[in-house]
């Protein structure tokens, strides 16, 4: 650590603490504004969506900045410190106008925020951490980092796993990724087979059920590290493969019958069958409680009728987890939903038809997309499609628990999506580092220019902060906490991936826009991250802001 390091870190902590207390006051006021008869009111919450959105983003930025600073220990390098301070300065700069808007809307006294803006400590931090000299220094550091910024104090088993999967990603995934993307191919067996052998499909499944996860407790960090490493090679063809078994296996562990766990978990862990998750419908995506896809009880099981959409990997999958309305009374909302498991033959094609002897039909068509190619996302149409009672997750007792069981998998799914975003960011940053070192403009390497260094510095700071936050929340989840934080880091990392891949592409100039440059794929792939696993707006409003508001209310409640 440099001599100035500890001082600057203390200053930055002071700045963040001042903003944190302004944030808490804003959250309390917003909570009060959304109460009717002492309870949070949906209409009032909707009337304050913009303020809630600002609250969620400010909460995300502040937590990431605080976590990055807290992680700086005696072993921190000068670059670690530069990047953590830069992220803190940028997070504070982004938070201030958001808090001002929130205070204005709620009629709060702005003087504390004005005082903050005029605080000389704030100017000092900005100059020291985000001034041009600091950016140059940090940018030069990032240029020699190989994109390995942020946390690196992993214990031996985790470090070994990270190394092994990074190597696999570079040696096996990356060489296939371009062809899969540009020719819109299906993920090949040459990739799936070694991944099966490495146990990636069973990461969240306890060893007792044939998985590679611990029998007691969780190892969320391992799942994050593996996902991140695979996503560096390809988001669509490798990094996202684990998300589906993660969601289904957690649903089965949370609510499957003993027979279902014994039957399906070892198979899912082995990646045979592969699986897919069908929640979204043509008319309902974010609003899961309103899903209408219909299951009708028949002797021995259920008949499925209706459409699902965006069901990723439905072709290659042999098992679909289909969220189904089994209670015809729509006013039951999410309590009328159940999880039904549909078995089907796997297909590599972009279209498929499954016909049952009883007359049921399932058709699938891959929706052409601008990126995220390899697994393909399918529109599905079911007509009279029979599913036996044995395939209702949880059996008779599982009826009506579909929403709850889906959510059991979503915490892991969101952590994975944050990890996927970090992997794509690292790939983009490494590409930018390589290109800016090689490319000469106006007689000098692009990397020698101050503006380039500032871009590399900010890309590095963002990646380091997101990785640090994801790793730290993984630890919380293993202790049974961190549900809201998983959504928060998903929000931040996915938007950050859009920003980092945008800059990486921009630094490539015209070549960035060429299909043959990997950065154009990173840019297109990153764009989907803020849409699925909870669209950004829905996640920010309904999960993150809502939880922050509830926490503000709890903090105000008199002790029992
Ligand atoms: C490539 C890809 C793969 C996917 N894979 C899967 C999969 O495997 N399985 C699956 O089930 N689904 C999958 N999805 C679907 C994805 O989860 C949905 O697209 C997502 O949940 C959003 O739903 P929607 O598309 O219906 O958008 P809508 O819910 O119609 O939302 C449209 C916009 O409105 C915003 N919005 C929604 N509600 C509000 C509100 N109350 N206030 C303000 N703004 C709001 C949203 O954030 C979004 O910006 C995938 C999608 C894509 C693009």
Coordinates of C-alpha atoms and ligand atoms in Angstrom, one line a residue:
X1 CA 0.0 0.0 0.0
X2 CA 1.4 3.5 -0.8
X3 CA 1.8 6.0 2.0
X4 CA -1.2 8.0 0.8
X5 CA -3.3 4.9 0.4
X6 CA -4.8 4.6 3.9
X7 CA -5.5 8.3 4.1
X8 CA -7.4 8.3 0.8
X9 CA -9.3 5.1 1.8
X10 CA -10.4 6.8 5.1
X11 CA -11.4 9.9 3.2
X12 CA -13.4 7.8 0.7
X13 CA -15.1 5.9 3.5
X14 CA -16.1 9.2 5.0
X15 CA -17.6 10.4 1.8
X16 CA -19.5 7.1 1.3
X17 CA -20.7 7.2 5.0
X18 CA -22.1 10.8 4.4
X19 CA -24.0 9.6 1.3
X20 CA -25.1 6.4 3.1
X21 CA -26.8 8.5 5.7
X22 CA -28.4 10.7 3.1
X23 CA -29.5 7.5 1.3
X24 CA -31.1 6.1 4.5
X25 CA -33.0 9.3 5.1
X26 CA -34.3 9.2 1.5
X27 CA -35.3 5.5 1.9
X28 CA -37.2 6.3 5.1
X29 CA -39.0 9.2 3.5
X30 CA -39.9 7.1 0.4
X31 CA -41.2 4.3 2.7
X32 CA -43.4 6.8 4.5
X33 CA -44.7 8.2 1.2
X34 CA -45.7 4.7 0.1
X35 CA -47.7 3.8 3.2
X36 CA -51.5 3.5 3.4
X37 CA -52.9 2.6 6.8
X38 CA -49.4 1.5 7.9
X39 CA -48.8 -0.9 5.0
X40 CA -46.9 -0.4 1.7
X41 CA -49.4 0.3 -1.0
X42 CA -48.9 -0.9 -4.6
X43 CA -50.4 2.3 -6.1
X44 CA -48.3 4.5 -4.0
X45 CA -45.2 2.5 -4.9
X46 CA -46.1 2.9 -8.6
X47 CA -46.6 6.6 -8.1
X48 CA -42.9 6.8 -6.9
X49 CA -41.3 4.5 -9.5
X50 CA -38.7 7.0 -10.6
X51 CA -37.6 7.6 -7.0
X52 CA -37.6 3.9 -6.3
X53 CA -35.4 3.3 -9.4
X54 CA -33.0 5.9 -8.2
X55 CA -33.0 4.4 -4.7
X56 CA -32.2 0.9 -6.1
X57 CA -29.3 2.2 -8.2
X58 CA -27.9 4.3 -5.5
X59 CA -28.1 1.4 -3.1
X60 CA -26.3 -0.8 -5.7
X61 CA -23.5 1.8 -6.3
X62 CA -23.0 2.5 -2.6
X63 CA -22.8 -1.1 -1.6
X64 CA -20.4 -2.0 -4.4
X65 CA -18.2 1.0 -3.4
X66 CA -18.2 0.2 0.3
X67 CA -17.5 -3.5 -0.4
X68 CA -14.5 -2.6 -2.6
X69 CA -13.0 -0.3 0.0
X70 CA -13.6 -2.9 2.8
X71 CA -11.7 -5.5 0.7
X72 CA -8.5 -3.4 0.7
X73 CA -6.3 -5.1 3.2
X74 CA -2.5 -5.0 3.8
X75 CA -2.0 -7.1 0.7
X76 CA -3.8 -4.7 -1.6
X77 CA -1.7 -3.5 -4.6
X78 CA -1.5 0.1 -5.7
X79 CA -3.8 -0.8 -8.6
X80 CA -6.4 -2.4 -6.3
X81 CA -6.4 0.9 -4.3
X82 CA -6.6 3.1 -7.4
X83 CA -9.5 1.1 -8.8
X84 CA -11.5 0.9 -5.6
X85 CA -11.0 4.7 -5.0
X86 CA -12.0 5.4 -8.6
X87 CA -15.1 3.3 -8.3
X88 CA -16.0 5.0 -5.0
X89 CA -15.6 8.5 -6.5
X90 CA -17.6 7.6 -9.6
X91 CA -20.3 5.9 -7.5
X92 CA -20.6 8.9 -5.3
X93 CA -20.7 11.2 -8.3
X94 CA -23.6 9.2 -9.8
X95 CA -25.4 8.9 -6.5
X96 CA -25.5 12.6 -5.7
X97 CA -27.9 13.8 -8.5
X98 CA -30.1 10.7 -7.9
X99 CA -30.4 11.5 -4.2
X100 CA -31.1 15.2 -5.1
X101 CA -34.0 14.1 -7.4
X102 CA -35.3 11.8 -4.7
X103 CA -35.2 14.5 -2.1
X104 CA -36.9 17.0 -4.4
X105 CA -39.7 14.6 -5.2
X106 CA -40.3 13.9 -1.5
X107 CA -40.0 17.5 -0.4
X108 CA -36.9 16.8 1.8
X109 CA -34.5 19.4 2.9
X110 CA -31.6 19.4 0.4
X111 CA -29.2 21.3 2.6
X112 CA -27.3 18.1 3.6
X113 CA -26.7 17.2 0.0
X114 CA -25.7 20.7 -0.9
X115 CA -23.3 20.7 2.0
X116 CA -21.9 17.4 0.8
X117 CA -21.4 18.8 -2.7
X118 CA -19.3 21.7 -1.3
X119 CA -17.3 19.5 1.1
X120 CA -13.6 20.0 0.4
X121 CA -13.1 16.3 1.2
X122 CA -15.3 15.4 -1.8
X123 CA -13.2 17.6 -4.1
X124 CA -10.1 16.1 -2.8
X125 CA -11.3 12.5 -3.4
X126 CA -12.4 13.4 -6.9
X127 CA -9.1 14.9 -7.7
X128 CA -7.1 12.1 -6.2
X129 CA -9.1 9.2 -7.5
X130 CA -10.7 10.4 -10.7
X131 CA -8.5 13.3 -11.8
X132 CA -6.6 12.9 -15.1
X133 CA -3.3 11.9 -13.4
X134 CA -5.0 9.2 -11.3
X135 CA -6.8 7.9 -14.4
X136 CA -3.6 7.7 -16.3
X137 CA -2.0 5.8 -13.5
X138 CA -4.9 3.4 -13.1
X139 CA -5.2 3.0 -16.8
X140 CA -1.6 2.0 -17.2
X141 CA -2.0 -0.5 -14.3
X142 CA -5.1 -2.0 -16.0
X143 CA -3.2 -2.3 -19.3
X144 CA -0.7 -4.7 -17.7
X145 CA -3.3 -6.6 -15.6
X146 CA -4.6 -9.0 -18.2
X147 CA -8.0 -8.1 -17.0
X148 CA -7.3 -9.7 -13.6
X149 CA -8.6 -6.9 -11.5
X150 CA -10.5 -7.1 -8.2
X151 CA -10.5 -10.0 -5.8
X152 CA -7.8 -12.5 -5.9
X153 CA -7.4 -13.9 -2.4
X154 CA -9.2 -17.2 -3.1
X155 CA -8.4 -20.2 -1.0
X156 CA -6.6 -23.1 -2.7
X157 CA -9.6 -25.2 -3.9
X158 CA -11.4 -22.1 -5.3
X159 CA -8.2 -20.8 -6.9
X160 CA -7.6 -24.2 -8.6
X161 CA -11.1 -24.4 -9.9
X162 CA -10.9 -20.9 -11.3
X163 CA -7.6 -21.7 -13.0
X164 CA -8.9 -25.0 -14.5
X165 CA -12.1 -23.4 -15.8
X166 CA -10.3 -20.4 -17.2
X167 CA -7.9 -22.7 -19.1
X168 CA -10.9 -24.7 -20.4
X169 CA -12.6 -21.6 -21.5
X170 CA -9.6 -20.3 -23.3
X171 CA -8.6 -23.6 -24.9
X172 CA -11.9 -25.2 -25.7
X173 CA -14.8 -22.6 -25.5
X174 CA -13.2 -19.6 -27.1
X175 CA -12.1 -21.3 -30.3
X176 CA -15.7 -22.5 -30.9
X177 CA -17.4 -19.4 -29.8
X178 CA -17.1 -17.3 -33.0
X179 CA -18.5 -20.0 -35.3
X180 CA -21.4 -20.7 -32.9
X181 CA -22.2 -17.0 -32.9
X182 CA -21.8 -16.2 -36.6
X183 CA -23.3 -19.4 -38.0
X184 CA -26.1 -19.5 -35.3
X185 CA -25.1 -23.1 -34.4
X186 CA -26.3 -25.2 -31.5
X187 CA -23.8 -25.8 -28.7
X188 CA -21.9 -28.9 -29.9
X189 CA -21.3 -32.1 -28.0
X190 CA -17.5 -31.4 -28.2
X191 CA -18.2 -28.7 -25.7
X192 CA -21.0 -30.3 -23.7
X193 CA -19.1 -33.6 -23.1
X194 CA -16.1 -32.2 -21.3
X195 CA -18.4 -29.9 -19.3
X196 CA -20.4 -32.9 -18.2
X197 CA -17.2 -34.7 -17.2
X198 CA -16.1 -31.6 -15.2
X199 CA -19.4 -31.8 -13.2
X200 CA -20.6 -28.3 -14.1
X201 CA -24.3 -29.3 -14.4
X202 CA -24.3 -30.6 -10.8
X203 CA -22.6 -27.6 -9.1
X204 CA -25.7 -26.8 -7.0
X205 CA -26.7 -30.5 -6.5
X206 CA -25.4 -32.1 -3.3
X207 CA -23.0 -35.0 -3.7
X208 CA -25.5 -37.3 -2.1
X209 CA -27.7 -36.8 -5.2
X210 CA -24.8 -37.3 -7.6
X211 CA -23.8 -33.6 -7.9
X212 CA -20.6 -31.8 -7.2
X213 CA -22.0 -29.5 -4.5
X214 CA -21.5 -30.0 -0.8
X215 CA -24.0 -32.2 1.1
X216 CA -24.2 -29.6 3.9
X217 CA -24.5 -25.9 3.1
X218 CA -23.7 -24.2 -0.2
X219 CA -20.7 -23.2 -2.2
X220 CA -22.0 -20.3 -4.1
X221 CA -18.6 -18.9 -4.7
X222 CA -17.5 -21.9 -6.7
X223 CA -20.6 -21.6 -8.9
X224 CA -19.8 -17.9 -9.4
X225 CA -16.2 -18.6 -10.3
X226 CA -17.0 -21.4 -12.8
X227 CA -19.7 -19.3 -14.4
X228 CA -17.5 -16.3 -14.7
X229 CA -14.6 -18.3 -16.2
X230 CA -16.9 -20.0 -18.8
X231 CA -18.6 -16.8 -19.7
X232 CA -15.2 -15.3 -20.7
X233 CA -15.1 -17.8 -23.5
X234 CA -18.7 -17.5 -24.5
X235 CA -21.7 -16.2 -22.6
X236 CA -24.2 -18.2 -24.7
X237 CA -22.3 -21.3 -25.5
X238 CA -20.8 -22.0 -22.1
X239 CA -21.3 -19.5 -19.3
X240 CA -25.1 -19.8 -19.4
X241 CA -25.3 -23.5 -19.6
X242 CA -25.4 -23.9 -15.8
X243 CA -28.3 -21.5 -15.1
X244 CA -31.0 -23.9 -16.2
X245 CA -30.0 -26.9 -14.0
X246 CA -29.3 -24.4 -11.2
X247 CA -32.9 -23.2 -11.3
X248 CA -34.5 -26.6 -11.7
X249 CA -32.4 -28.4 -9.2
X250 CA -33.0 -25.8 -6.6
X251 CA -36.7 -26.1 -7.2
X252 CA -36.5 -29.8 -6.9
X253 CA -34.4 -29.6 -3.7
X254 CA -36.9 -27.1 -2.2
X255 CA -40.1 -28.9 -3.1
X256 CA -39.6 -32.1 -5.0
X257 CA -40.8 -35.4 -3.7
X258 CA -38.2 -37.9 -2.5
X259 CA -38.8 -40.0 -5.7
X260 CA -38.4 -36.9 -7.9
X261 CA -35.2 -35.9 -6.2
X262 CA -33.8 -39.4 -6.4
X263 CA -34.8 -39.7 -10.0
X264 CA -34.0 -36.3 -11.5
X265 CA -31.1 -34.8 -9.5
X266 CA -28.4 -37.3 -10.5
X267 CA -29.5 -37.1 -14.1
X268 CA -29.5 -33.3 -14.1
X269 CA -26.1 -33.3 -12.4
X270 CA -24.8 -35.5 -15.2
X271 CA -26.2 -33.2 -17.8
X272 CA -28.3 -36.0 -19.2
X273 CA -30.9 -34.8 -19.9
X274 CA -30.1 -31.1 -20.3
X275 CA -33.0 -29.0 -19.2
X276 CA -34.8 -25.7 -19.9
X277 CA -37.0 -23.3 -18.0
X278 CA -40.3 -22.1 -19.4
X279 CA -41.8 -19.3 -17.4
X280 CA -42.3 -16.4 -19.9
X281 CA -45.4 -16.3 -22.1
X282 CA -46.2 -14.1 -25.1
X283 CA -48.4 -11.8 -22.9
X284 CA -46.7 -12.1 -19.5
X285 CA -43.0 -11.9 -18.7
X286 CA -42.1 -9.7 -15.7
X287 CA -45.6 -10.1 -14.3
X288 CA -45.3 -13.8 -13.4
X289 CA -48.3 -13.8 -11.1
X290 CA -50.5 -13.3 -14.2
X291 CA -49.3 -16.2 -16.2
X292 CA -52.1 -18.0 -18.0
X293 CA -50.5 -21.1 -19.5
X294 CA -53.1 -23.8 -18.7
X295 CA -53.0 -27.2 -17.1
X296 CA -56.2 -29.2 -17.0
X297 CA -56.5 -32.2 -14.7
X298 CA -57.2 -35.5 -16.6
X299 CA -57.0 -39.1 -15.3
X300 CA -53.4 -39.8 -14.3
X301 CA -52.1 -36.4 -15.0
X302 CA -52.5 -33.0 -16.7
X303 CA -53.1 -31.8 -20.2
X304 CA -51.1 -28.7 -21.2
X305 CA -52.5 -26.1 -23.6
X306 CA -51.0 -22.7 -24.5
X307 CA -47.8 -20.9 -25.4
X308 CA -44.6 -20.2 -23.7
X309 CA -41.8 -18.1 -25.2
X310 CA -38.1 -17.4 -24.9
X311 CA -37.5 -20.9 -23.5
X312 CA -33.7 -21.0 -23.9
X313 CA -32.3 -24.4 -24.9
X314 CA -35.7 -26.0 -25.2
X315 CA -34.5 -27.8 -28.4
X316 CA -31.5 -29.5 -26.9
X317 CA -33.2 -30.1 -23.6
X318 CA -34.8 -33.4 -22.7
X319 CA -36.6 -31.9 -19.7
X320 CA -38.6 -28.7 -19.5
X321 CA -39.7 -27.1 -16.3
X322 CA -43.0 -25.5 -17.3
X323 CA -44.7 -23.0 -14.9
X324 CA -48.3 -23.9 -15.3
X325 CA -51.6 -22.5 -14.0
X326 CA -53.2 -25.5 -12.5
X327 CA -55.8 -23.6 -10.6
X328 CA -58.3 -22.2 -13.2
X329 CA -59.3 -19.4 -10.9
X330 CA -57.0 -16.6 -12.1
X331 CA -57.7 -14.5 -9.1
X332 CA -55.5 -17.0 -7.2
X333 CA -52.6 -15.1 -8.9
X334 CA -49.2 -16.7 -8.2
X335 CA -50.8 -19.2 -5.8
X336 CA -52.5 -20.9 -8.7
X337 CA -49.1 -21.8 -10.4
X338 CA -47.4 -25.2 -10.3
X339 CA -44.2 -26.7 -11.9
X340 CA -44.7 -29.4 -14.4
X341 CA -41.9 -31.4 -15.9
X342 CA -42.2 -32.1 -19.6
X343 CA -40.0 -34.9 -21.0
X344 CA -39.2 -34.7 -24.7
X345 CA -36.5 -35.9 -27.1
X346 CA -33.5 -33.5 -27.5
X347 CA -33.1 -31.8 -30.8
X348 CA -30.3 -29.8 -32.4
X349 CA -32.6 -28.1 -34.9
X350 CA -34.1 -24.6 -34.8
X351 CA -37.6 -26.1 -35.1
X352 CA -39.0 -29.3 -33.6
X353 CA -42.3 -31.1 -33.2
X354 CA -43.1 -33.7 -30.5
X355 CA -46.2 -35.8 -31.0
X356 CA -47.6 -38.0 -28.2
X357 CA -49.4 -41.3 -28.9
X358 CA -52.4 -39.8 -27.0
X359 CA -52.5 -37.0 -29.6
X360 CA -50.7 -34.2 -27.7
X361 CA -48.4 -31.9 -29.7
X362 CA -45.5 -29.7 -28.7
X363 CA -43.9 -27.5 -31.3
X364 CA -40.9 -25.3 -30.9
X365 CA -39.3 -22.5 -33.0
X366 CA -36.0 -20.7 -32.2
X367 CA -36.5 -17.0 -32.2
X368 CA -33.7 -15.3 -34.3
X369 CA -31.7 -13.0 -32.0
X370 CA -29.0 -10.4 -32.4
X371 CA -26.7 -12.3 -30.0
X372 CA -26.7 -14.9 -27.2
X373 CA -26.6 -17.6 -29.8
X374 CA -25.8 -21.3 -29.2
X375 CA -28.6 -22.4 -27.0
X376 CA -31.4 -20.7 -28.9
X377 CA -34.5 -19.4 -27.2
X378 CA -37.7 -21.0 -28.4
X379 CA -41.4 -20.2 -28.8
X380 CA -43.3 -23.2 -27.6
X381 CA -46.8 -24.2 -28.4
X382 CA -48.6 -27.0 -26.4
X383 CA -51.8 -28.7 -27.5
X384 CA -53.4 -31.4 -25.3
X385 CA -49.9 -32.3 -24.2
X386 CA -50.1 -34.9 -21.5
X387 CA -47.9 -34.8 -18.4
X388 CA -48.2 -37.6 -15.7
X389 CA -49.0 -36.8 -12.1
X390 CA -45.5 -38.0 -11.2
X391 CA -44.1 -35.0 -13.1
X392 CA -45.8 -32.4 -10.9
X393 CA -42.9 -31.0 -8.8
X394 CA -43.9 -31.8 -5.2
X395 CA -46.8 -34.0 -6.3
X396 CA -50.3 -33.1 -5.0
X397 CA -48.7 -31.0 -2.3
X398 CA -46.7 -29.1 -4.9
X399 CA -49.8 -27.8 -6.6
X400 CA -50.0 -24.0 -6.1
X401 CA -46.3 -23.8 -5.0
X402 CA -44.8 -23.2 -8.5
X403 CA -44.1 -19.5 -8.0
X404 CA -42.4 -20.2 -4.6
X405 CA -40.3 -23.1 -6.1
X406 CA -39.3 -21.0 -9.1
X407 CA -38.1 -18.3 -6.8
X408 CA -36.1 -20.8 -4.8
X409 CA -33.9 -21.1 -7.9
X410 CA -33.9 -17.4 -8.8
X411 CA -31.4 -16.3 -6.1
X412 CA -28.8 -18.6 -7.6
X413 CA -29.9 -17.7 -11.1
X414 CA -29.3 -14.0 -10.4
X415 CA -25.9 -14.6 -8.8
X416 CA -25.0 -16.6 -11.9
X417 CA -26.1 -13.8 -14.1
X418 CA -24.0 -11.4 -12.2
X419 CA -21.1 -13.8 -12.7
X420 CA -21.9 -14.2 -16.3
X421 CA -21.7 -10.4 -16.7
X422 CA -18.3 -10.3 -14.9
X423 CA -17.0 -13.0 -17.3
X424 CA -18.1 -11.0 -20.4
X425 CA -16.6 -7.8 -18.9
X426 CA -13.3 -9.5 -18.4
X427 CA -13.3 -10.9 -21.9
X428 CA -14.1 -7.4 -23.3
X429 CA -11.5 -5.7 -21.1
X430 CA -8.8 -8.2 -22.1
X431 CA -9.6 -7.6 -25.8
X432 CA -9.4 -3.8 -25.3
X433 CA -6.1 -4.1 -23.5
X434 CA -4.6 -6.2 -26.3
X435 CA -6.0 -4.0 -29.1
X436 CA -5.0 -0.7 -27.6
X437 CA -1.4 -2.0 -27.0
X438 CA -1.1 -3.1 -30.7
X439 CA -3.0 -0.4 -32.5
X440 CA -1.1 2.7 -33.4
X441 CA -2.9 6.1 -34.0
X442 CA -1.1 9.4 -34.7
X443 CA 2.2 7.6 -34.4
X444 CA 1.8 6.1 -31.0
X445 CA 0.0 3.1 -29.4
X446 CA -3.6 3.9 -28.6
X447 CA -2.9 2.7 -25.0
X448 CA -0.4 5.6 -24.6
X449 CA -3.1 8.3 -24.8
X450 CA -4.6 9.7 -21.7
X451 CA -8.2 9.3 -22.8
X452 CA -7.6 5.6 -23.6
X453 CA -6.0 5.1 -20.1
X454 CA -9.0 6.8 -18.5
X455 CA -11.3 4.4 -20.3
X456 CA -9.3 1.3 -19.4
X457 CA -9.2 2.6 -15.8
X458 CA -13.0 3.0 -15.6
X459 CA -13.6 -0.4 -17.2
X460 CA -11.2 -2.0 -14.8
X461 CA -12.7 -0.2 -11.8
X462 CA -16.2 -1.3 -12.7
X463 CA -15.2 -5.0 -13.3
X464 CA -13.2 -5.1 -10.0
X465 CA -16.1 -3.6 -8.1
X466 CA -18.7 -6.0 -9.6
X467 CA -16.5 -9.0 -9.0
X468 CA -15.8 -8.0 -5.4
X469 CA -19.4 -7.5 -4.7
X470 CA -20.5 -10.8 -6.3
X471 CA -17.9 -12.8 -4.3
X472 CA -18.9 -11.1 -1.1
X473 CA -22.6 -11.7 -1.7
X474 CA -21.8 -15.3 -2.5
X475 CA -20.5 -15.6 1.0
X476 CA -23.7 -14.1 2.4
X477 CA -25.9 -16.5 0.5
X478 CA -23.9 -19.4 1.9
X479 CA -25.0 -18.1 5.3
X480 CA -28.6 -18.1 4.3
X481 CA -28.8 -14.3 3.6
X482 CA -28.4 -12.0 0.7
X483 CA -31.6 -12.6 -1.3
X484 CA -32.0 -8.9 -2.1
X485 CA -28.3 -8.5 -2.6
X486 CA -28.2 -11.2 -5.3
X487 CA -30.7 -9.1 -7.3
X488 CA -28.7 -5.9 -6.5
X489 CA -25.5 -7.3 -7.9
X490 CA -27.3 -8.7 -10.9
X491 CA -28.6 -5.3 -11.6
X492 CA -25.2 -3.6 -11.3
X493 CA -23.1 -6.2 -13.0
X494 CA -25.4 -6.5 -16.0
X495 CA -25.6 -2.7 -16.7
X496 CA -21.8 -2.6 -16.1
X497 CA -21.3 -5.3 -18.7
X498 CA -23.2 -3.1 -21.2
X499 CA -20.9 -0.2 -20.4
X500 CA -17.7 -2.1 -20.4
X501 CA -18.4 -3.9 -23.7
X502 CA -19.5 -0.7 -25.3
X503 CA -16.2 0.9 -24.4
X504 CA -14.2 -2.1 -25.5
X505 CA -16.0 -2.0 -28.9
X506 CA -15.4 1.7 -29.2
X507 CA -11.7 1.4 -28.5
X508 CA -11.5 -1.0 -31.5
X509 CA -12.8 1.7 -33.8
X510 CA -14.1 0.3 -37.1
X511 CA -12.8 -3.1 -36.3
X512 CA -15.1 -3.2 -33.2
X513 CA -18.1 -3.2 -35.5
X514 CA -16.8 -6.1 -37.6
X515 CA -18.4 -9.4 -37.0
X516 CA -15.0 -11.0 -37.0
X517 CA -13.9 -9.1 -33.9
X518 CA -14.9 -10.9 -30.7
X519 CA -15.8 -7.6 -29.1
X520 CA -18.8 -7.2 -31.3
X521 CA -20.1 -10.5 -29.9
X522 CA -19.4 -9.4 -26.4
X523 CA -21.3 -6.2 -27.0
X524 CA -24.4 -8.0 -28.4
X525 CA -24.3 -10.7 -25.8
X526 CA -24.0 -8.3 -22.9
X527 CA -27.1 -6.5 -24.0
X528 CA -29.4 -9.4 -23.0
X529 CA -28.1 -9.6 -19.5
X530 CA -30.3 -6.7 -18.3
X531 CA -33.4 -8.3 -19.9
X532 CA -33.5 -11.8 -18.5
X533 CA -33.4 -13.3 -15.0
X534 CA -35.5 -10.3 -14.0
X535 CA -35.6 -7.3 -16.4
X536 CA -33.7 -4.4 -15.0
X537 CA -36.7 -2.2 -14.2
X538 CA -38.7 -4.9 -12.6
X539 CA -35.8 -6.1 -10.6
X540 CA -34.9 -2.6 -9.4
X541 CA -38.5 -1.7 -8.5
X542 CA -40.0 -4.9 -7.3
X543 CA -37.1 -6.6 -5.6
X544 CA -34.3 -4.2 -4.8
X545 CA -36.1 -0.9 -4.0
X546 CA -39.0 -2.8 -2.3
X547 CA -36.5 -4.6 0.0
X548 CA -34.7 -1.3 0.7
X549 CA -38.0 0.4 1.5
X550 CA -39.1 -2.5 3.8
X551 CA -35.7 -2.4 5.6
X552 CA -36.1 1.3 6.1
X553 CA -39.5 0.7 7.7
X554 CA -38.2 -2.1 9.9
X555 CA -35.4 0.2 11.1
X556 CA -38.0 2.8 12.1
X557 CA -40.3 0.3 13.8
X558 CA -40.1 0.5 17.6
X559 CA -38.3 -2.5 19.2
X560 CA -40.7 -5.2 20.5
Ligands
LIG1 C1 -32.4 -14.2 -25.0 C2 -33.4 -14.4 -24.0 C3 -33.5 -15.6 -23.3 C4 -34.5 -15.8 -22.4 N1 -34.5 -17.0 -21.7 C5 -35.6 -17.3 -21.0 C6 -35.8 -18.6 -20.5 O1 -35.0 -19.5 -20.6 N2 -37.0 -18.9 -19.8 C7 -38.0 -18.0 -19.6 O2 -39.0 -18.3 -19.0 N3 -37.8 -16.7 -20.1 C8 -36.6 -16.4 -20.8 N4 -36.5 -15.1 -21.3 C9 -37.5 -14.1 -21.1 C10 -37.2 -13.0 -20.1 O3 -37.1 -13.5 -18.8 C11 -38.2 -11.9 -20.3 O4 -38.0 -11.3 -21.5 C12 -38.2 -10.9 -19.1 O5 -38.6 -11.5 -17.9 C13 -39.0 -9.7 -19.5 O6 -40.3 -10.1 -19.8 P1 -41.0 -9.6 -21.1 O7 -40.1 -9.8 -22.3 O8 -42.4 -10.1 -21.2 O9 -41.1 -8.0 -20.9 P2 -42.2 -7.2 -20.2 O10 -42.5 -7.9 -18.9 O11 -43.3 -7.0 -21.1 O12 -41.5 -5.9 -19.9 C14 -41.2 -4.9 -20.9 C15 -40.4 -3.7 -20.3 O13 -41.2 -3.2 -19.3 C16 -40.5 -3.1 -18.0 N5 -41.5 -3.3 -17.0 C17 -42.1 -4.4 -16.6 N6 -42.9 -4.2 -15.6 C18 -42.8 -2.9 -15.3 C19 -43.4 -2.1 -14.3 N7 -44.3 -2.5 -13.4 N8 -43.1 -0.8 -14.2 C20 -42.2 -0.3 -15.1 N9 -41.6 -1.0 -16.1 C21 -41.9 -2.3 -16.1 C22 -39.5 -4.2 -18.1 O14 -38.5 -4.1 -17.2 C23 -39.1 -4.1 -19.6 O15 -38.2 -3.1 -19.7 C24 -35.4 -14.8 -22.1 C25 -35.4 -13.6 -22.8 C26 -34.4 -13.4 -23.7 C27 -34.3 -12.1 -24.5

